[in-house]
Tab-separated table of C-alpha atoms and ligand atoms in Angstrom:
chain	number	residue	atom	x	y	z
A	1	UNK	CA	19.419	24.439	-45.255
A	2	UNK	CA	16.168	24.085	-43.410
A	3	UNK	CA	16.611	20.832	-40.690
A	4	UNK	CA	14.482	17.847	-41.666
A	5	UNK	CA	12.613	17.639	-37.865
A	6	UNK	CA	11.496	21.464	-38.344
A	7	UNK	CA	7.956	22.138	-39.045
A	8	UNK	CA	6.953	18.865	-37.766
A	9	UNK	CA	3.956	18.441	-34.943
A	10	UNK	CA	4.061	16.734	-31.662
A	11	UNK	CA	0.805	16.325	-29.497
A	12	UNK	CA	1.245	16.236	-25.721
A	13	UNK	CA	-1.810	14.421	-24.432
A	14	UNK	CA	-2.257	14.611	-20.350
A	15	UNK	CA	-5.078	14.154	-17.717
A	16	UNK	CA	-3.554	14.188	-14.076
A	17	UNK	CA	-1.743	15.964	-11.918
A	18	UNK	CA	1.804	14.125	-12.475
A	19	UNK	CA	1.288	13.901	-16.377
A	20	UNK	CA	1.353	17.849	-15.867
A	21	UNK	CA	4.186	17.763	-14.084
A	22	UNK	CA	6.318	15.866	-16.505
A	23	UNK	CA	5.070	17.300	-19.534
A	24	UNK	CA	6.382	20.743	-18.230
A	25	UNK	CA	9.568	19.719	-18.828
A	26	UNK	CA	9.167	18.224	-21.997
A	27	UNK	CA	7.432	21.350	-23.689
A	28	UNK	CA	10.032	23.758	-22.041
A	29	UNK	CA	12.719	21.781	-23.910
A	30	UNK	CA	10.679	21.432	-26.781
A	31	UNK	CA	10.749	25.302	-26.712
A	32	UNK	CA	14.877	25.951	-26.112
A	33	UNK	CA	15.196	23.333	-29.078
A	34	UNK	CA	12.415	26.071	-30.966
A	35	UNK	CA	15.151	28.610	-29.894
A	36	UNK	CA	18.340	27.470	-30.592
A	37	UNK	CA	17.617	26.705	-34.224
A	38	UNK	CA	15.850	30.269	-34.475
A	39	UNK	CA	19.210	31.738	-33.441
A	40	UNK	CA	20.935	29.113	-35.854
A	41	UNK	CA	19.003	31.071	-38.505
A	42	UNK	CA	16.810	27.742	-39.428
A	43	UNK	CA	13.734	30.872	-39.602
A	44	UNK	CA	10.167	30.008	-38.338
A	45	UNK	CA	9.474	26.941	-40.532
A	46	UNK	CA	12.493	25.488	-38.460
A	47	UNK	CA	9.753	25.485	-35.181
A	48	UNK	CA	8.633	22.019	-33.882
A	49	UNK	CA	5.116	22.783	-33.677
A	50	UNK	CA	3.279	21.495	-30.050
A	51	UNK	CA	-0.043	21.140	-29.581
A	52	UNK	CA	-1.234	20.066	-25.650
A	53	UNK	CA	-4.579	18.322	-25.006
A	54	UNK	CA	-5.426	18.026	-21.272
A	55	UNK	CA	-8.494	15.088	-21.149
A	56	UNK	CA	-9.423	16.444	-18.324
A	57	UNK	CA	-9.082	13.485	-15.819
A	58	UNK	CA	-8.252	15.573	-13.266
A	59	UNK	CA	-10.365	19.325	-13.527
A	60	UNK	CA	-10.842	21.363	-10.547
A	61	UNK	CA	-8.719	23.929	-9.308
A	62	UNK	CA	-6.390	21.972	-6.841
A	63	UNK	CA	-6.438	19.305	-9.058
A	64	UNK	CA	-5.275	20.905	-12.411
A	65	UNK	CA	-5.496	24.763	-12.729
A	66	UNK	CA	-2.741	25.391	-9.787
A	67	UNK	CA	-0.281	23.146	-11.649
A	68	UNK	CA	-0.595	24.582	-15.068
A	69	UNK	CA	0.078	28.008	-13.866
A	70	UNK	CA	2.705	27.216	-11.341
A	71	UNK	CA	4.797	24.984	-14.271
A	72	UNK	CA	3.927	27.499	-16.562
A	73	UNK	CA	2.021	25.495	-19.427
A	74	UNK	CA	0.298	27.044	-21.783
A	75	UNK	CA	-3.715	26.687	-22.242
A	76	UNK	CA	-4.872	23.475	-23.636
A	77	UNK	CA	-4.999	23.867	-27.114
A	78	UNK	CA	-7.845	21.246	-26.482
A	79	UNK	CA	-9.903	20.421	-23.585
A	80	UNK	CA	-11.641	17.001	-23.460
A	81	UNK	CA	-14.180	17.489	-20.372
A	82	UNK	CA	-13.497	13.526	-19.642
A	83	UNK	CA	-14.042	14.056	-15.936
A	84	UNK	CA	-14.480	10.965	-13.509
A	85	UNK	CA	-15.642	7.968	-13.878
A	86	UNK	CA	-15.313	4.074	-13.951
A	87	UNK	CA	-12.184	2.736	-15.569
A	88	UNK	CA	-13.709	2.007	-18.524
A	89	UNK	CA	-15.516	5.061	-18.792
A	90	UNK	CA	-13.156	7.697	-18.327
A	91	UNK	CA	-10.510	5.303	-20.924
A	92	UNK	CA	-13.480	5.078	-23.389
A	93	UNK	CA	-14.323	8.731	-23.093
A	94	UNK	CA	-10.623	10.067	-24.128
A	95	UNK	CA	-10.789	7.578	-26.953
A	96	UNK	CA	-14.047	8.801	-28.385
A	97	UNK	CA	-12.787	12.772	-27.559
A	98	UNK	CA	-9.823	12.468	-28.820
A	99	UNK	CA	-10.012	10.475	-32.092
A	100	UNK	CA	-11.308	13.896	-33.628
A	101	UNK	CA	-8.552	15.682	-32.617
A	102	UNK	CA	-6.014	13.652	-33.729
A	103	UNK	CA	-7.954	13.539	-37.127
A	104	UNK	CA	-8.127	16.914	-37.025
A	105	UNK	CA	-4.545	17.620	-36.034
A	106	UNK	CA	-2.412	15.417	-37.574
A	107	UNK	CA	0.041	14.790	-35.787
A	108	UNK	CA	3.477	13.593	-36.775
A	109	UNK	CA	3.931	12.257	-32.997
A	110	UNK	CA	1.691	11.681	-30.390
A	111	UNK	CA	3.467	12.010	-26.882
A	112	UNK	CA	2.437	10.322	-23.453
A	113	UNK	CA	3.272	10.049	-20.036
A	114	UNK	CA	2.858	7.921	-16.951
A	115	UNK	CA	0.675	5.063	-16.370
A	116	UNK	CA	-2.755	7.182	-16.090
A	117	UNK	CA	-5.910	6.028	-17.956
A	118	UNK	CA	-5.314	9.240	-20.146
A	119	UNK	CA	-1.768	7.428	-21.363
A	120	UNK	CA	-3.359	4.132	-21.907
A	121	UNK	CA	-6.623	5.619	-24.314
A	122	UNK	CA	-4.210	8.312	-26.081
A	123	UNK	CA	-1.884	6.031	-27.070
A	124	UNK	CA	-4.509	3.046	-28.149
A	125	UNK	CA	-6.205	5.830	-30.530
A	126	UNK	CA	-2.903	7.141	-31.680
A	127	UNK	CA	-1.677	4.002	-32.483
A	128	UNK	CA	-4.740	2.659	-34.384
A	129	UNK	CA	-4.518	6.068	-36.628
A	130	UNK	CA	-1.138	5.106	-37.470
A	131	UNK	CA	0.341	7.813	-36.084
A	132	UNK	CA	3.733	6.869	-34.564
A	133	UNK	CA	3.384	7.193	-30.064
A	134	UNK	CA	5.949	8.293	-27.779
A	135	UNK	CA	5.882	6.654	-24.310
A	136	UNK	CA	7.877	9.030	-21.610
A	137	UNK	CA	8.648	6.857	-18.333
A	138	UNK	CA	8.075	3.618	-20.114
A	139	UNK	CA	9.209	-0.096	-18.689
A	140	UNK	CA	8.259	0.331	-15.339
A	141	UNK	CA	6.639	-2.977	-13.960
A	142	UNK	CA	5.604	-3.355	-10.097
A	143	UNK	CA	4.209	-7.103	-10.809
A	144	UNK	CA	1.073	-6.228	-9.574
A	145	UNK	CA	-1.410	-6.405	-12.133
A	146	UNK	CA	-4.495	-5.577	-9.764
A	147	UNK	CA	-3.079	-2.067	-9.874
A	148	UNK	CA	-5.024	-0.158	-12.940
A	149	UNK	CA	-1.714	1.835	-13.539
A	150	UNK	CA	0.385	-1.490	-14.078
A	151	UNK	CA	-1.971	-2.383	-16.694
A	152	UNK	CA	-1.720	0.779	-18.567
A	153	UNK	CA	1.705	0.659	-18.563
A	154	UNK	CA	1.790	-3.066	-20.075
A	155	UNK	CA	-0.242	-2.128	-22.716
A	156	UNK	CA	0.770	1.448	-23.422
A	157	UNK	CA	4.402	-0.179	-24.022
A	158	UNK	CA	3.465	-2.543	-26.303
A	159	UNK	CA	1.816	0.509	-28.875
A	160	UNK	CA	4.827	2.822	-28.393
A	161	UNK	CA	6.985	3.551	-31.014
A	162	UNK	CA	9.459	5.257	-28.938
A	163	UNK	CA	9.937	4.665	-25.209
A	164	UNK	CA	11.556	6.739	-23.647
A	165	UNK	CA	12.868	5.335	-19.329
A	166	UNK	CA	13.671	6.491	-16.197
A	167	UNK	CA	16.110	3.545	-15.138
A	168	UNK	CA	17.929	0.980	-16.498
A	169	UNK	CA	15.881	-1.588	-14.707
A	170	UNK	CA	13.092	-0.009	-16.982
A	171	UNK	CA	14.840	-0.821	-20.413
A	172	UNK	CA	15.437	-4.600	-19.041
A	173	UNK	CA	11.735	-5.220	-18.581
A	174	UNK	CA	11.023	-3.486	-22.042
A	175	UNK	CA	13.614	-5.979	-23.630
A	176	UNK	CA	12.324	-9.350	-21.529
A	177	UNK	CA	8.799	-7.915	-23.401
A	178	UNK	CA	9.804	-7.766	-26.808
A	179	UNK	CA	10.164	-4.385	-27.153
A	180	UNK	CA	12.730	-3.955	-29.684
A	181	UNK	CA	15.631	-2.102	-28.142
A	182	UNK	CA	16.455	0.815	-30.948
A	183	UNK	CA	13.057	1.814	-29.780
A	184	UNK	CA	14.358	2.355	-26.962
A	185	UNK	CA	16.050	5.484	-25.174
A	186	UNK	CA	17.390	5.916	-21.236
A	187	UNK	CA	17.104	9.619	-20.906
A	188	UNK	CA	16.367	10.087	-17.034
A	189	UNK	CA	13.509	11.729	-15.283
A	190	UNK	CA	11.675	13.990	-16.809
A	191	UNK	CA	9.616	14.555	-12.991
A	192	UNK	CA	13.487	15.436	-11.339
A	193	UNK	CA	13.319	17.914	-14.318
A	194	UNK	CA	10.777	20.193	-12.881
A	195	UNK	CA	11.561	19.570	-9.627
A	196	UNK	CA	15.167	20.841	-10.059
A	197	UNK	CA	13.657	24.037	-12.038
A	198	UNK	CA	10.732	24.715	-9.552
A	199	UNK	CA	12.989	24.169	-6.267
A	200	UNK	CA	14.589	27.347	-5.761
A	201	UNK	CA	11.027	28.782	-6.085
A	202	UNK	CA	9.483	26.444	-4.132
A	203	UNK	CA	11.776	27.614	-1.241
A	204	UNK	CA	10.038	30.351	-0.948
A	205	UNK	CA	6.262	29.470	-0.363
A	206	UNK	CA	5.111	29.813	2.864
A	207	UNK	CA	3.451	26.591	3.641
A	208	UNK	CA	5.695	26.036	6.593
A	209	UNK	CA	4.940	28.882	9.024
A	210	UNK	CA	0.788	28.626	7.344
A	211	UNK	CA	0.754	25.193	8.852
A	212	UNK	CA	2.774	26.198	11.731
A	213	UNK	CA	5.717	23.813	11.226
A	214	UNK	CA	9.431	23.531	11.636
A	215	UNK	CA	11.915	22.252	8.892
A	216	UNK	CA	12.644	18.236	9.592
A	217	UNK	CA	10.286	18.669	12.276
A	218	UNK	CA	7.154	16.722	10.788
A	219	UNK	CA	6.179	14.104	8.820
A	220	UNK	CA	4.397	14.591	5.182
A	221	UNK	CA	1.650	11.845	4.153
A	222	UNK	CA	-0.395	11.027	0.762
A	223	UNK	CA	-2.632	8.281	0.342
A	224	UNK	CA	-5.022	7.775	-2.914
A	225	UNK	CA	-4.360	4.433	-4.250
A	226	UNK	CA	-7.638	2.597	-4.632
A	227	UNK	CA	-6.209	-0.651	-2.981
A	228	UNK	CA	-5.665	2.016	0.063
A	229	UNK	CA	-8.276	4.095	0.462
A	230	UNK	CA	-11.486	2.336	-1.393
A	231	UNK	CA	-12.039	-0.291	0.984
A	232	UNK	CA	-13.377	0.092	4.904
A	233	UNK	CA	-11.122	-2.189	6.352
A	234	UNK	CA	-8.182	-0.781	4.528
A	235	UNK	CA	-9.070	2.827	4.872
A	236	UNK	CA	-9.431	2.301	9.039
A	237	UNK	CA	-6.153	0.792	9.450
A	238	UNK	CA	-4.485	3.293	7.715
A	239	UNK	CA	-6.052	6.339	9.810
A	240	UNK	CA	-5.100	4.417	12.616
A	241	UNK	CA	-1.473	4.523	11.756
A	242	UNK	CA	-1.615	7.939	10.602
A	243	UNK	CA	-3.149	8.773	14.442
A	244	UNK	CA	0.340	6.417	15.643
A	245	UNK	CA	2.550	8.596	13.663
A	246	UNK	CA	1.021	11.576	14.831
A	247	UNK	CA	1.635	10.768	18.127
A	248	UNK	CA	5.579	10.962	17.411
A	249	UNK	CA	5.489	13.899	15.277
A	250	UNK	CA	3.250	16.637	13.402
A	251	UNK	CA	1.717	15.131	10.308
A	252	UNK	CA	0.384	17.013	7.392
A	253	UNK	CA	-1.635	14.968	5.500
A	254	UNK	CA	-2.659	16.713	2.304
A	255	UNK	CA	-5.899	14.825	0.939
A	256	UNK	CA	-6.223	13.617	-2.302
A	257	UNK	CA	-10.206	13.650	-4.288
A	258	UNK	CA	-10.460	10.293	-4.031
A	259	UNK	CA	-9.522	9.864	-0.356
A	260	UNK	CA	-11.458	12.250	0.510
A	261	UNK	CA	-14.667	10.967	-0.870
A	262	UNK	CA	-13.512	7.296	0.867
A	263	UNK	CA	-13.360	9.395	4.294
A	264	UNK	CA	-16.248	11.196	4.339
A	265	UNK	CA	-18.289	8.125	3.232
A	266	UNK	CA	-16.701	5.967	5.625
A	267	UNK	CA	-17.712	8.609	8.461
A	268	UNK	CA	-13.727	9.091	9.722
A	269	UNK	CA	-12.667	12.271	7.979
A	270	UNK	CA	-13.881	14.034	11.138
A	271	UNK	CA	-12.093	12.084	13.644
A	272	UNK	CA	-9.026	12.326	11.981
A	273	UNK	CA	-9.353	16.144	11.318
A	274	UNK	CA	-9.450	16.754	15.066
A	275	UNK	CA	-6.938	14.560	16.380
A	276	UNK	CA	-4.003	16.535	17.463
A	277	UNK	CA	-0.671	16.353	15.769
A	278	UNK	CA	-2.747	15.793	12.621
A	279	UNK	CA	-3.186	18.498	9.924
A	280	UNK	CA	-5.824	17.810	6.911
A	281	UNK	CA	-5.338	19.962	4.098
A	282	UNK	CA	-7.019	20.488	0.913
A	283	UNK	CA	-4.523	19.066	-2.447
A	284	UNK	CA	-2.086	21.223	-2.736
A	285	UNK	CA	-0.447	23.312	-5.428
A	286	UNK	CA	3.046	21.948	-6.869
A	287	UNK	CA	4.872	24.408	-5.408
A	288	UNK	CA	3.556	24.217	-1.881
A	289	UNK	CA	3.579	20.481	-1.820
A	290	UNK	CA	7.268	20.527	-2.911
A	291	UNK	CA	8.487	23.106	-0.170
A	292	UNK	CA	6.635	20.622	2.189
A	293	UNK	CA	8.353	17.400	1.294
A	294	UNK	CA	11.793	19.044	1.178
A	295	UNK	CA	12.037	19.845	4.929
A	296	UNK	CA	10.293	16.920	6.039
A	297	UNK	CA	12.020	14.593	8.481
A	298	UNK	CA	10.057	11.746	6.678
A	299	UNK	CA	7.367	10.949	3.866
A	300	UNK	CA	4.895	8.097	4.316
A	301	UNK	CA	2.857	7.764	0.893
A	302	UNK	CA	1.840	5.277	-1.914
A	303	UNK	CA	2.349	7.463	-4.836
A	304	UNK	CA	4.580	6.704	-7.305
A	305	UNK	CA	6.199	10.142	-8.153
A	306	UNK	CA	6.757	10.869	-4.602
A	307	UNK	CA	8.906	7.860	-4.047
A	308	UNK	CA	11.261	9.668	-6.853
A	309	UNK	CA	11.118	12.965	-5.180
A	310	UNK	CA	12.237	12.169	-1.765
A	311	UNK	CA	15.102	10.084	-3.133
A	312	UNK	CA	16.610	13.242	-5.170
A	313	UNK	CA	15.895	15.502	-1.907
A	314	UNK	CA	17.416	13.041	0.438
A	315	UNK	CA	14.143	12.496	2.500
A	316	UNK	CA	13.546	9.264	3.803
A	317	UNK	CA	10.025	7.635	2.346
A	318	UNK	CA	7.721	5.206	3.715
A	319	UNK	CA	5.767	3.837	0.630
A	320	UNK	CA	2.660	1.637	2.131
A	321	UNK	CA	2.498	-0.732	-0.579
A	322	UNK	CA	4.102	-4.097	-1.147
A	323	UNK	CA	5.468	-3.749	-4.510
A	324	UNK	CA	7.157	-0.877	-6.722
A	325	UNK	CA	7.749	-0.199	-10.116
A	326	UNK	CA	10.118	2.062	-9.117
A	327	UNK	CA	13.179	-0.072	-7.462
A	328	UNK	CA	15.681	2.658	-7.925
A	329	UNK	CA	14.703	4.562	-5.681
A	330	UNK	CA	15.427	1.466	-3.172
A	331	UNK	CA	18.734	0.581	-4.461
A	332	UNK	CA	19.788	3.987	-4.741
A	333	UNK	CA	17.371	6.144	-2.901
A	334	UNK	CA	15.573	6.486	0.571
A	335	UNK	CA	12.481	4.571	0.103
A	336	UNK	CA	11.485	1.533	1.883
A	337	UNK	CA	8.152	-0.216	1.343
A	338	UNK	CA	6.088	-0.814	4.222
A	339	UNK	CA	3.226	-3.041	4.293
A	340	UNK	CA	0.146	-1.304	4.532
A	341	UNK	CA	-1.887	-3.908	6.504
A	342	UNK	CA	-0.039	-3.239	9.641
A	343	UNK	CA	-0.809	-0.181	11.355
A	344	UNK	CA	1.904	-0.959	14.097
A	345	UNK	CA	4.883	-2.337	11.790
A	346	UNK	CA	3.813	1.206	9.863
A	347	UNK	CA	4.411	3.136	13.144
A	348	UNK	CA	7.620	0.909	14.013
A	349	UNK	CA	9.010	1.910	10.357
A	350	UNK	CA	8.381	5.397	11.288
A	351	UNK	CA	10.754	4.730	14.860
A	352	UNK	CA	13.427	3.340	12.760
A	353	UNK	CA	13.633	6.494	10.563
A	354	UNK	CA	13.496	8.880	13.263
A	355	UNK	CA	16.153	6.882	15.276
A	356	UNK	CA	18.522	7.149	11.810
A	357	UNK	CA	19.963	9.942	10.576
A	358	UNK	CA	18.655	12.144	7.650
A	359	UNK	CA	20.180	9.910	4.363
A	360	UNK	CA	22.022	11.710	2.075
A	361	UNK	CA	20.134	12.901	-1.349
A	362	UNK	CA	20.950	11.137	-4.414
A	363	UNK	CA	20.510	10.920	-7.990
A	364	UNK	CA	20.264	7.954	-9.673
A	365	UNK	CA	22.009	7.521	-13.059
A	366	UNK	CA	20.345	10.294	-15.502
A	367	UNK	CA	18.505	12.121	-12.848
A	368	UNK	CA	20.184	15.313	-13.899
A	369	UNK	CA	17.269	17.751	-14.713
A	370	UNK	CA	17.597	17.056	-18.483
A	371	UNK	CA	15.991	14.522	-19.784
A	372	UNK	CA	13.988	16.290	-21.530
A	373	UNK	CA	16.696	17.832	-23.448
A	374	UNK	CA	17.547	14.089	-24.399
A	375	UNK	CA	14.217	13.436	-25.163
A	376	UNK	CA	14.018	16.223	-27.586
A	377	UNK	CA	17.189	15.217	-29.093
A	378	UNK	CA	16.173	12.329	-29.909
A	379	UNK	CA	12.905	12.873	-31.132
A	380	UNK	CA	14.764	15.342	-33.294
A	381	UNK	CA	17.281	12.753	-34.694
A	382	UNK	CA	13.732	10.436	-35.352
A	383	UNK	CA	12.186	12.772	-36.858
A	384	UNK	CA	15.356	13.310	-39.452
A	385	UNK	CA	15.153	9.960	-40.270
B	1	UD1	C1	-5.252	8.969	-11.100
B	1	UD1	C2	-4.414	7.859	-11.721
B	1	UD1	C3	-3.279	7.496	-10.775
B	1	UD1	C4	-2.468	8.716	-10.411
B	1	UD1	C5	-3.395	9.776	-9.841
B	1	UD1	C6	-2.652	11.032	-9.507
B	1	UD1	C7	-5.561	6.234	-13.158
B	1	UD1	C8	-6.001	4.831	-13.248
B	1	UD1	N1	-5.173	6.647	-11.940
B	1	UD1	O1	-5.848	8.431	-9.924
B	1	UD1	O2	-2.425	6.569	-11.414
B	1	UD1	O3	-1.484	8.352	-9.467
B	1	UD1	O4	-4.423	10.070	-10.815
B	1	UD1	O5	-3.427	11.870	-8.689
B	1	UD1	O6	-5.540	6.916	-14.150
B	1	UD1	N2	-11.596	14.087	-8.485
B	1	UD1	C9	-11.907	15.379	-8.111
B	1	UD1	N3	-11.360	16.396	-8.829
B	1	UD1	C10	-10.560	16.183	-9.888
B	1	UD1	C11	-10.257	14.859	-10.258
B	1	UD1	C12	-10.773	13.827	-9.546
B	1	UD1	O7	-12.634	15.608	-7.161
B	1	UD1	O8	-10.094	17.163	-10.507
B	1	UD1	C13	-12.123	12.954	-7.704
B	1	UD1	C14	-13.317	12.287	-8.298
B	1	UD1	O9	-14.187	11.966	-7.268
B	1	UD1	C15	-12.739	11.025	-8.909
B	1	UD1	C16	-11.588	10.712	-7.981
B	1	UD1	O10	-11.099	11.974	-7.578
B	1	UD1	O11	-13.664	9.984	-8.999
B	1	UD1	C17	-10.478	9.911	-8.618
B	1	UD1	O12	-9.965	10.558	-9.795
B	1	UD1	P1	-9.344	9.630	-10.981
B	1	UD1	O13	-8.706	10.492	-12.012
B	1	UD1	O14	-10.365	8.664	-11.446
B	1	UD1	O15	-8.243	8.753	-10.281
B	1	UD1	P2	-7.098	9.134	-9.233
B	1	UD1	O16	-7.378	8.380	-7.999
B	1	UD1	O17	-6.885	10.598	-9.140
């Protein structure tokens, strides 16, 4: 008997570099769950179809190409061209693109990740189609509604039909919202997902002896979040600590677009590309960047994907922000948040982790490379009825 959930069509809809990274795991079990009923004989009208749009948020090479052939996604089956832009403009611009699509696709579920502008307009078109949205890493609240991503998450919550979290913590603040709770699923990280399948081959890249570094013998940094790296004031004071740090240990500092464009127009991306101790480097490709934060001695960054990282590959994390809306990986990780307004309490946090030894890895509860077999499953069982 052919299985209820078989022949139905989910739309993956991502625009930046983590919404690639999680979707990866989601498609690949997608595709096992396409297999496994195949060999149970359910025949080809048993496949869940997928369709993947990619807005195009992110675009260039470094940006978006390297990840979808290192994670092994298949072409876009459609290709927005949203590019950059104000807030509004880039949200507006999926919305128009995509409302086509989904007209044209019709989809039984439309699926979205993270907290990116790309989540927020998907979902808000999907959702005013009527057709049912899934939310993967939903219920994560930092307080901080000045940050664009906090936003999108509030909002992209409240349209989901299924929300699929990370943490328990996550499910709590989805409940104290309203959110009714069968909506609900705690299936783990889908991120931890890819990172457990892409380790082993992430081992292998050469980054280290490129850059001319030893394992736990440097320091990895990131910095693109606008309250960071948009402002003058903001922008110096962070280069400055960067120059501290350096001047304890090698630092790689992988540049992000955005920052980038802040340092070049704020005239210090030369300064701090010849200070010694100090490597700029162009974004880097999944696989590179992961081989380079799993032998670090320490990661200073304000991403929020990195914080999760570090805490399964036991790598202590400096996160220059005040708040998080991930607090597992304080209770149960290796992530501290620093302020990022002081350049010298930034270089003291960096003397406390060196003085301490390397913490332990750990996985928080569900962090066990399959959630997106759970997610699947229960997409599966939703789609039964
Ligand atoms: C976006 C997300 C952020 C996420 C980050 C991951 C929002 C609100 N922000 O921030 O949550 O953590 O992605 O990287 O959705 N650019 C390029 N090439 C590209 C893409 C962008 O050069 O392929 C440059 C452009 O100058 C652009 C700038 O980077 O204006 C910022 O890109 P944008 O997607 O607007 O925001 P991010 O800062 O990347």
């Amino acid at each position: 008997m052919t299985d209820p959930a078989a022949g139905h069509k989910l739309l993956h809809v991502v625009g930046t570099r983590p919404n690639f990274v999680k979707v990866a795991s989601i498609m690949a079990a997608v595709e096992r769950w396409n297999i496994a009923s195949a060999a149970l004989g359910q025949g080809s009208s048993a496949l869940l179809q997928q369709i993947l749009v990619h807005t195009g948020q992110h675009y260039d090479e470094r940006m978006s190409r390297v990840f979808f052939r290192e994670l092994g996604l298949p072409e876009p089956d459609h290709y927005l061209e949203v590019g950059s832009g104000s807030h509004a403009m880039q949200t507006a611009r999926v919305m128009l693109a995509l409302e086509p699509v989904l007209l044209a696709e019709q989809p039984d579920l439309v699926v979205v990740v993270g907290d990116v502008n790309s989540t927020l307009a998907a979902a808000l078109v999907a959702a005013k189609l009527c057709i049912p949205v899934a939310h993967v890493e939903a219920g994560l609240r930092s307080g901080d509604r000045t940050m664009p991503e906090e936003l999108n998450r509030l909002l992209t919550d409240q349209l989901a039909d299924l929300s699929f979290t990370t943490s328990k913590d996550a499910g709590a603040n989805l409940a104290a919202e309203g959110i009714a709770p069968d909506r609900v699923f705690f299936v783990g990280n889908t991120m931890i997902d890819t990172l457990k399948a892409h380790l082993p081959e992430a081992m292998e890249s050469s980054i280290l002896t490129q850059l001319d570094l030893t394992p736990s013998g440097y320091a990895v940094a990131t910095l693109h979040r606008p309250s960071n790296v948009d402002s003058q004031d903001n922008l110096e004071l962070l280069a400055r600590a960067l120059s501290l740090v350096s001047e304890r240990l090698p630092v790689v500092f992988p540049v992000h677009a955005r920052t980038r464009d802040s340092l070049r127009r704020l005239a210090l991306f030369e300064s701090l590309d010849h200070r010694t101790g100090l490597t700029l480097t162009e974004p880097l490709g999944y696989l590179d960047f992961l081989s380079l934060i799993a032998r670090a001695r320490l990661v200073i960054t304000d991403s929020g994907g990195i914080q999760e990282e570090t805490t399964v590959l036991g790598v202590p994390c400096l996160t220059l922000r005040t708040s998080t809306e991930r607090p597992v990986t304080i209770w149960e990780g290796t992530n501290h948040l620093v302020n990022p307004d002081d350049a010298d309490g930034i270089a003291a946090a960096v003397d406390a982790v060196l003085a301490a030894p390397m913490p332990a890895a750990r996985m928080p509860e569900l962090w066990d490379g399959q959630a997106g077999n759970r997610i699947v499953e229960a997409v599966v069982e939703w789609l039964r009825g």
